[in-house]
Amino acid sequence: MSRWRPGARERLEEAAIELFVEQGFAATTVPQITARAGLTTRTFFRHFADKREVLFGGDEIPGMATRMIEQAPAGDDPMTVILDGLRAVTAARFEGRRDELRVRREIVRSDPGLRERDLRKRDSLRLAISAGFQARGIDPLRAALLAETAVMLLFVSFDEWLDQPGDRTLITIIEDALTALRQAIA
Amino acid sequence: MSRWRPGARERLEEAAIELFVEQGFAATTVPQITARAGLTTRTFFRHFADKREVLFGGDEIPGMATRMIEQAPAGDDPMTVILDGLRAVTAARFEGRRDELRVRREIVRSDPGLRERDLRKRDSLRLAISAGFQARGIDPLRAALLAETAVMLLFVSFDEWLDQPGDRTLITIIEDALTALRQAIA
DNA sequence: TACGTGATGACATCACGTGTCATCACGAGC
DNA sequence: GCTCGTGATGACACGTGATGTCATCACGTA
């Protein structure tokens, strides 16, 4: 038998989300989280840089984007690379998790600080995509525009996907959004 | 003679920026700022919600956007409304302030927390534009895409504008960026 | 058996941010 | 000219977030 129960990080994440739902993010203190998880305050900050990070841990989407842009066939058009990437990301990290992601979005929406962190995560993705395209020889301004477009398509469609009453897949909504975007800015 | 020297808010802003440049944002404490401004810590938080806000105060760009979309001629195409709006915003708040905005960008870039706040300000602009277009009868998804596009054009071009060695105006760079965007996603 | 390693606990400390009450200048109204 | 409301500030206390530092203990390895 170990001195400590394993899975400290996971227990902290679960306890935190439970408490955020029960009493709100701001009203939840780190000692409350660690008490429920059976750990100390100091240990919480060894696993998470700050209180918000417990909701955003383990998000490797920027890394996925970097790899997929690297490995895309050399001749592929950038928009093709983006759509293939979005197809892979949505399948791996979004489809089938709609209820869980709705709960998470509700928590994030309830607190401006969490909203800020969420936006920074999106910005990390933007940076990764932009750097990836620049590595393929695309000029910085064009790479930035492509990255912004990819992130816009993903998250505008993400909200639509969570809000819709039906069961359209996220990638379908993204493809329609791209069509609507082309028409809107023409 | 007043009991207090006037312009408390302005003095706090100046002292804060000086200290951020001298010793960095994180290393600067609120008591240091208020000591230089001749005020107390408590007064600082009466003028600014938190330490970061001292760099982002008085930014009424979302309000400008709301008004301009409201007052735009009914028959105008959304992209025309956006370009007219960007023309007005850049003239009022950007052109002629390049050096000052470069200093500010350098401070914001140096700290992840400031970067987060900056992204939230951009998000407020997004929300204002999206709401404005919805009020004109445009459906939510299309309004969101237009808002994202407008903000993308402004800030991608803003970085280009600050980085360029020459003197191209911001609105010129924005117009070129729109052309490049249309071509990139076609 | 001894030792290095890694995760955790225990404790101290600082800065951020807020609630609360007192203080004082200014202007409105009588 | 007096009183009183208003608004900005000072003064003080305090909870919480976040970090540095050292001790502790299980485990694996030689």
XYZ file of C-alpha atoms (C1' of nucleotides) in Angstrom:
432
model
C 0.000 0.000 0.000
C 1.327 3.373 -1.021
C 1.821 6.234 1.319
C -0.472 8.339 -0.875
C -3.509 7.406 -2.899
C -2.518 7.624 -6.570
C -3.969 10.002 -9.133
C -3.600 13.219 -7.181
C -4.005 15.357 -10.284
C -7.173 13.602 -11.395
C -8.711 13.799 -7.928
C -7.990 17.527 -7.832
C -9.616 18.046 -11.232
C -12.734 16.132 -10.257
C -13.092 17.822 -6.888
C -12.602 21.247 -8.471
C -15.250 20.763 -11.147
C -17.717 19.425 -8.601
C -17.210 22.446 -6.371
C -17.322 24.923 -9.257
C -20.697 23.505 -10.293
C -21.998 23.443 -6.727
C -21.003 26.919 -5.587
C -19.307 28.734 -8.464
C -15.696 29.290 -9.419
C -15.007 32.466 -7.457
C -16.642 31.162 -4.284
C -14.548 28.008 -4.341
C -11.215 28.219 -2.526
C -8.187 26.093 -3.192
C -8.247 24.712 0.373
C -11.813 23.513 -0.279
C -10.666 21.693 -3.394
C -7.691 20.089 -1.710
C -9.750 19.119 1.338
C -12.182 17.242 -0.896
C -9.321 15.596 -2.764
C -7.496 14.740 0.459
C -4.414 16.815 -0.293
C -2.833 20.080 0.811
C -2.971 23.520 -0.748
C 0.713 23.400 -1.619
C 0.216 20.222 -3.612
C -2.516 21.846 -5.684
C -0.083 24.460 -6.940
C 2.460 21.784 -7.774
C 0.029 20.320 -10.290
C -1.566 23.522 -11.585
C 0.033 26.898 -12.141
C -3.048 28.640 -10.778
C -6.628 28.003 -9.737
C -7.993 28.427 -13.255
C -5.596 25.992 -14.839
C -7.367 23.040 -13.236
C -10.059 23.501 -15.920
C -7.650 23.702 -18.852
C -5.083 21.014 -18.157
C -3.941 18.420 -20.646
C -4.982 20.374 -23.700
C -2.591 19.303 -26.423
C -4.499 20.780 -29.356
C -1.734 23.234 -30.335
C 0.711 20.333 -30.399
C -1.656 18.339 -32.597
C -1.902 21.290 -34.958
C 1.866 21.671 -35.190
C 2.343 17.982 -36.006
C -0.448 17.852 -38.559
C 0.783 20.903 -40.445
C 4.318 19.474 -40.432
C 3.210 16.140 -41.792
C 0.768 17.428 -44.399
C 1.735 16.656 -48.025
C 3.967 19.382 -49.418
C 1.681 20.209 -52.329
C -1.501 20.647 -50.256
C -3.300 23.973 -50.309
C -3.315 25.667 -46.845
C -7.122 25.566 -46.594
C -6.997 21.840 -47.331
C -4.464 21.397 -44.529
C -6.738 23.367 -42.196
C -9.861 21.396 -43.017
C -8.050 18.072 -42.671
C -6.670 19.256 -39.341
C -10.070 20.390 -38.100
C -11.530 17.051 -39.127
C -8.922 15.205 -37.051
C -9.177 17.531 -34.034
C -12.957 17.465 -33.850
C -13.008 13.678 -34.127
C -10.369 13.249 -31.428
C -11.391 15.887 -28.906
C -14.963 17.061 -29.481
C -17.377 14.589 -31.076
C -19.127 12.445 -28.495
C -18.289 14.763 -25.575
C -21.014 17.315 -26.100
C -22.627 17.090 -22.642
C -19.310 17.280 -20.813
C -18.216 20.241 -22.939
C -21.517 22.012 -22.254
C -20.911 21.812 -18.495
C -17.385 23.076 -18.953
C -18.492 25.956 -21.169
C -21.083 26.976 -18.591
C -18.421 27.177 -15.869
C -16.059 29.149 -18.108
C -18.815 31.557 -19.102
C -19.668 32.275 -15.484
C -16.325 33.868 -14.663
C -14.394 36.588 -16.521
C -11.083 35.205 -15.347
C -11.869 31.809 -16.805
C -12.995 33.436 -20.002
C -9.624 35.139 -20.239
C -7.784 31.874 -19.790
C -9.950 30.251 -22.430
C -9.081 33.004 -24.872
C -5.392 32.531 -24.169
C -5.690 28.849 -24.972
C -7.233 29.761 -28.310
C -4.398 32.173 -28.863
C -1.868 29.394 -28.267
C -3.570 27.432 -31.012
C -3.420 30.466 -33.286
C 0.302 30.826 -32.664
C 0.951 27.155 -33.339
C -0.935 27.219 -36.632
C 0.690 30.443 -37.735
C 4.168 29.131 -36.924
C 3.374 25.897 -38.733
C 2.422 27.673 -41.935
C 5.421 29.978 -41.741
C 7.592 26.870 -41.508
C 6.025 25.817 -44.811
C 7.242 29.003 -46.405
C 4.087 31.090 -46.168
C 4.669 34.762 -45.363
C 3.859 35.906 -41.792
C 0.811 38.032 -42.572
C -0.816 35.367 -44.701
C 0.041 32.701 -42.094
C -1.570 34.837 -39.393
C -4.721 35.258 -41.474
C -4.936 31.518 -42.068
C -4.446 30.765 -38.372
C -7.096 33.267 -37.355
C -9.481 31.800 -39.885
C -8.928 28.251 -38.659
C -9.500 29.193 -35.022
C -12.518 31.306 -35.934
C -14.103 28.431 -37.832
C -13.468 25.991 -34.995
C -14.866 28.078 -32.166
C -17.713 29.855 -33.903
C -18.860 26.428 -35.038
C -18.186 24.962 -31.607
C -20.721 27.306 -30.037
C -23.237 26.576 -32.749
C -22.649 22.839 -32.215
C -23.310 23.103 -28.469
C -26.375 25.313 -28.929
C -28.131 23.401 -31.685
C -31.013 21.154 -30.619
C -30.152 18.605 -33.316
C -27.240 16.280 -33.841
C -25.255 17.800 -36.691
C -21.586 16.899 -36.377
C -19.121 19.650 -35.561
C -17.146 19.141 -38.764
C -20.311 19.558 -40.829
C -21.041 22.856 -39.119
C -17.452 23.960 -39.736
C -17.711 23.227 -43.445
C -20.937 25.192 -43.682
C -19.363 28.055 -41.724
C -16.514 28.247 -44.213
C -19.007 28.513 -47.063
C -20.869 31.252 -45.192
C -17.602 33.073 -44.488
C -16.550 33.059 -48.132
C -19.903 34.462 -49.107
C -19.943 37.061 -46.305
C -16.601 38.665 -47.141
C -16.835 38.433 -50.922
C -6.753 74.602 -3.118
C -8.238 71.171 -3.123
C -7.650 68.664 -0.428
C -6.223 66.285 -3.057
C -4.207 66.939 -6.178
C -6.518 66.331 -9.126
C -6.102 63.643 -11.773
C -5.596 60.682 -9.498
C -6.430 58.209 -12.243
C -4.008 59.777 -14.718
C -1.226 59.915 -12.158
C -1.755 56.239 -11.383
C -1.611 55.320 -15.067
C 1.587 57.261 -15.637
C 3.311 55.919 -12.539
C 2.295 52.369 -13.428
C 3.624 52.497 -16.982
C 6.875 54.036 -15.791
C 7.374 51.280 -13.246
C 6.366 48.515 -15.665
C 8.999 49.737 -18.123
C 11.636 50.144 -15.425
C 11.248 46.842 -13.607
C 8.600 44.755 -15.355
C 4.907 44.206 -14.690
C 5.146 41.256 -12.311
C 7.914 42.834 -10.232
C 5.892 46.009 -9.755
C 3.548 46.037 -6.769
C 0.488 48.184 -6.352
C 1.945 49.922 -3.282
C 4.923 50.965 -5.412
C 2.596 52.494 -7.979
C 0.515 54.345 -5.424
C 3.604 55.567 -3.581
C 4.882 57.156 -6.786
C 1.479 58.660 -7.491
C 1.074 59.913 -3.939
C -2.011 57.832 -3.153
C -2.945 54.760 -1.168
C -3.357 51.164 -2.261
C -7.066 51.249 -1.595
C -7.500 54.187 -3.942
C -5.798 52.308 -6.751
C -8.467 49.630 -6.624
C -11.199 52.239 -6.667
C -10.012 53.367 -10.086
C -8.983 50.003 -11.551
C -10.577 46.623 -11.013
C -7.168 44.974 -10.837
C -3.494 45.647 -11.428
C -3.691 44.816 -15.138
C -6.573 47.153 -15.852
C -4.358 50.200 -15.428
C -3.000 49.434 -18.910
C -6.396 48.970 -20.548
C -8.483 51.774 -19.118
C -10.655 54.107 -21.121
C -10.867 51.890 -24.146
C -14.229 52.685 -25.704
C -13.659 50.901 -29.000
C -16.530 48.420 -28.490
C -18.855 51.348 -27.836
C -17.634 53.069 -31.000
C -18.339 49.890 -32.941
C -21.846 49.578 -31.552
C -22.692 53.171 -32.466
C -21.214 52.984 -35.937
C -23.044 49.791 -36.841
C -26.279 51.274 -35.529
C -25.895 54.447 -37.547
C -24.719 52.838 -40.762
C -27.081 53.259 -43.741
C -29.643 50.472 -43.820
C -28.745 49.299 -47.287
C -24.995 48.981 -46.685
C -23.319 45.630 -47.148
C -21.840 44.300 -43.840
C -18.266 44.335 -45.188
C -18.748 47.976 -46.186
C -19.914 48.763 -42.661
C -16.848 46.991 -41.288
C -14.389 48.794 -43.532
C -15.966 52.170 -42.788
C -15.823 51.368 -39.097
C -12.183 50.299 -39.260
C -11.366 53.480 -41.130
C -12.915 55.579 -38.354
C -11.394 53.561 -35.498
C -7.880 53.567 -36.907
C -8.032 57.305 -37.553
C -9.335 58.043 -34.062
C -7.294 55.650 -31.933
C -4.260 54.361 -33.835
C -2.778 56.600 -36.509
C -0.171 58.953 -35.097
C 0.313 56.986 -31.886
C 2.657 54.320 -33.219
C 5.534 54.871 -30.777
C 3.272 54.923 -27.754
C 1.474 51.799 -28.917
C 4.777 50.032 -29.483
C 5.773 50.621 -25.851
C 2.422 49.381 -24.675
C 2.589 46.265 -26.840
C 6.023 45.467 -25.469
C 4.714 45.594 -21.886
C 1.696 43.457 -22.743
C 3.843 40.899 -24.534
C 6.127 40.544 -21.538
C 3.453 39.105 -19.247
C 1.008 36.252 -19.863
C -1.580 37.822 -17.583
C -1.534 41.045 -19.576
C -1.781 39.061 -22.775
C -4.927 37.423 -21.391
C -6.469 40.762 -20.573
C -5.631 42.056 -24.031
C -7.381 39.083 -25.584
C -10.466 39.711 -23.474
C -10.608 43.291 -24.695
C -10.551 42.009 -28.253
C -13.311 39.613 -27.353
C -15.431 42.488 -26.060
C -15.042 44.131 -29.444
C -16.053 40.884 -31.130
C -19.178 40.666 -28.990
C -20.122 44.276 -29.705
C -19.773 43.845 -33.456
C -21.634 40.562 -33.461
C -24.495 42.018 -31.432
C -24.599 45.040 -33.718
C -25.001 42.930 -36.833
C -27.605 40.732 -35.180
C -29.552 43.887 -34.400
C -29.495 44.588 -38.138
C -31.194 41.264 -38.763
C -28.178 39.143 -39.620
C -28.294 35.586 -38.286
C -26.065 34.803 -35.268
C -23.568 32.522 -37.021
C -23.010 34.926 -39.872
C -22.780 37.850 -37.440
C -20.164 35.969 -35.437
C -18.130 35.275 -38.571
C -18.254 38.924 -39.589
C -17.209 40.058 -36.119
C -14.309 37.613 -36.020
C -13.222 38.768 -39.456
C -13.301 42.432 -38.486
C -11.255 41.850 -35.333
C -8.844 39.591 -37.179
C -8.240 42.213 -39.851
C -7.709 44.947 -37.265
C -5.218 43.127 -35.070
C -3.293 41.134 -37.649
C -2.803 44.396 -39.510
C -2.038 46.232 -36.269
C 0.977 43.990 -35.643
C 2.132 44.404 -39.224
C 1.729 48.158 -38.874
C 3.893 48.291 -35.735
C 6.542 45.976 -37.183
C 6.976 47.580 -40.595
C 9.982 49.845 -41.060
C 8.035 52.112 -43.404
C 5.097 54.430 -42.891
C 2.158 52.672 -44.515
C -1.068 53.665 -42.802
C -2.936 51.074 -40.776
C -6.056 51.305 -42.902
C -4.016 50.600 -46.044
C -2.571 47.487 -44.451
C -6.065 46.398 -43.421
C -7.359 46.747 -46.965
C -4.477 44.692 -48.304
C -5.042 42.088 -45.594
C -8.663 41.703 -46.664
C -7.557 41.088 -50.226
C -5.032 38.517 -49.011
C -7.676 36.850 -46.854
C -10.129 36.520 -49.719
C -7.441 34.938 -51.818
C -6.203 32.639 -49.039
C -9.545 31.042 -48.243
C -10.909 30.878 -51.788
C 21.356 -2.725 3.564
C 22.131 1.752 1.850
C 21.097 5.273 -1.117
C 18.880 8.257 -4.734
C 14.511 9.847 -6.481
C 10.058 11.766 -6.559
C 5.792 13.131 -4.535
C 3.822 15.111 -0.638
C 3.224 17.627 3.958
C 4.151 21.513 6.937
C 5.199 26.144 7.614
C 6.162 30.894 6.555
C 5.494 34.730 3.710
C 4.132 38.163 0.318
C 1.069 40.418 -2.881
C -3.675 40.882 -4.600
C -8.100 42.410 -3.790
C -12.249 43.773 -0.758
C -15.235 45.451 3.122
C -15.905 49.044 6.213
C -15.737 53.317 8.451
C -13.824 57.956 9.066
C -12.431 62.227 6.978
C -12.694 66.325 4.367
C -13.722 69.612 0.277
C -17.318 71.166 -2.480
C -21.842 72.690 -3.957
C -27.017 72.950 -3.380
C -30.668 74.620 -0.888
C -32.747 77.198 2.717
C -24.026 82.132 6.112
C -25.436 77.781 7.735
C -26.469 72.928 7.148
C -26.330 68.851 4.803
C -25.682 65.542 1.054
C -22.237 63.847 -2.125
C -18.056 62.090 -3.734
C -13.235 61.067 -3.386
C -9.778 59.616 -0.381
C -7.308 57.654 3.840
C -6.830 54.116 7.286
C -7.299 49.539 8.862
C -8.377 44.699 8.869
C -8.671 40.520 6.572
C -9.355 36.541 3.387
C -7.330 34.284 -0.589
C -3.926 33.238 -4.138
C 0.540 31.905 -4.957
C 5.489 30.773 -3.821
C 9.898 29.378 -1.338
C 11.917 26.153 1.665
C 12.749 22.183 4.242
C 11.272 17.739 6.155
C 9.177 13.294 5.388
C 8.335 8.876 3.493
C 7.578 5.014 -0.136
C 9.726 2.918 -3.826
C 13.303 1.080 -6.848
C 18.041 -0.151 -7.441
C 22.528 -1.694 -6.521
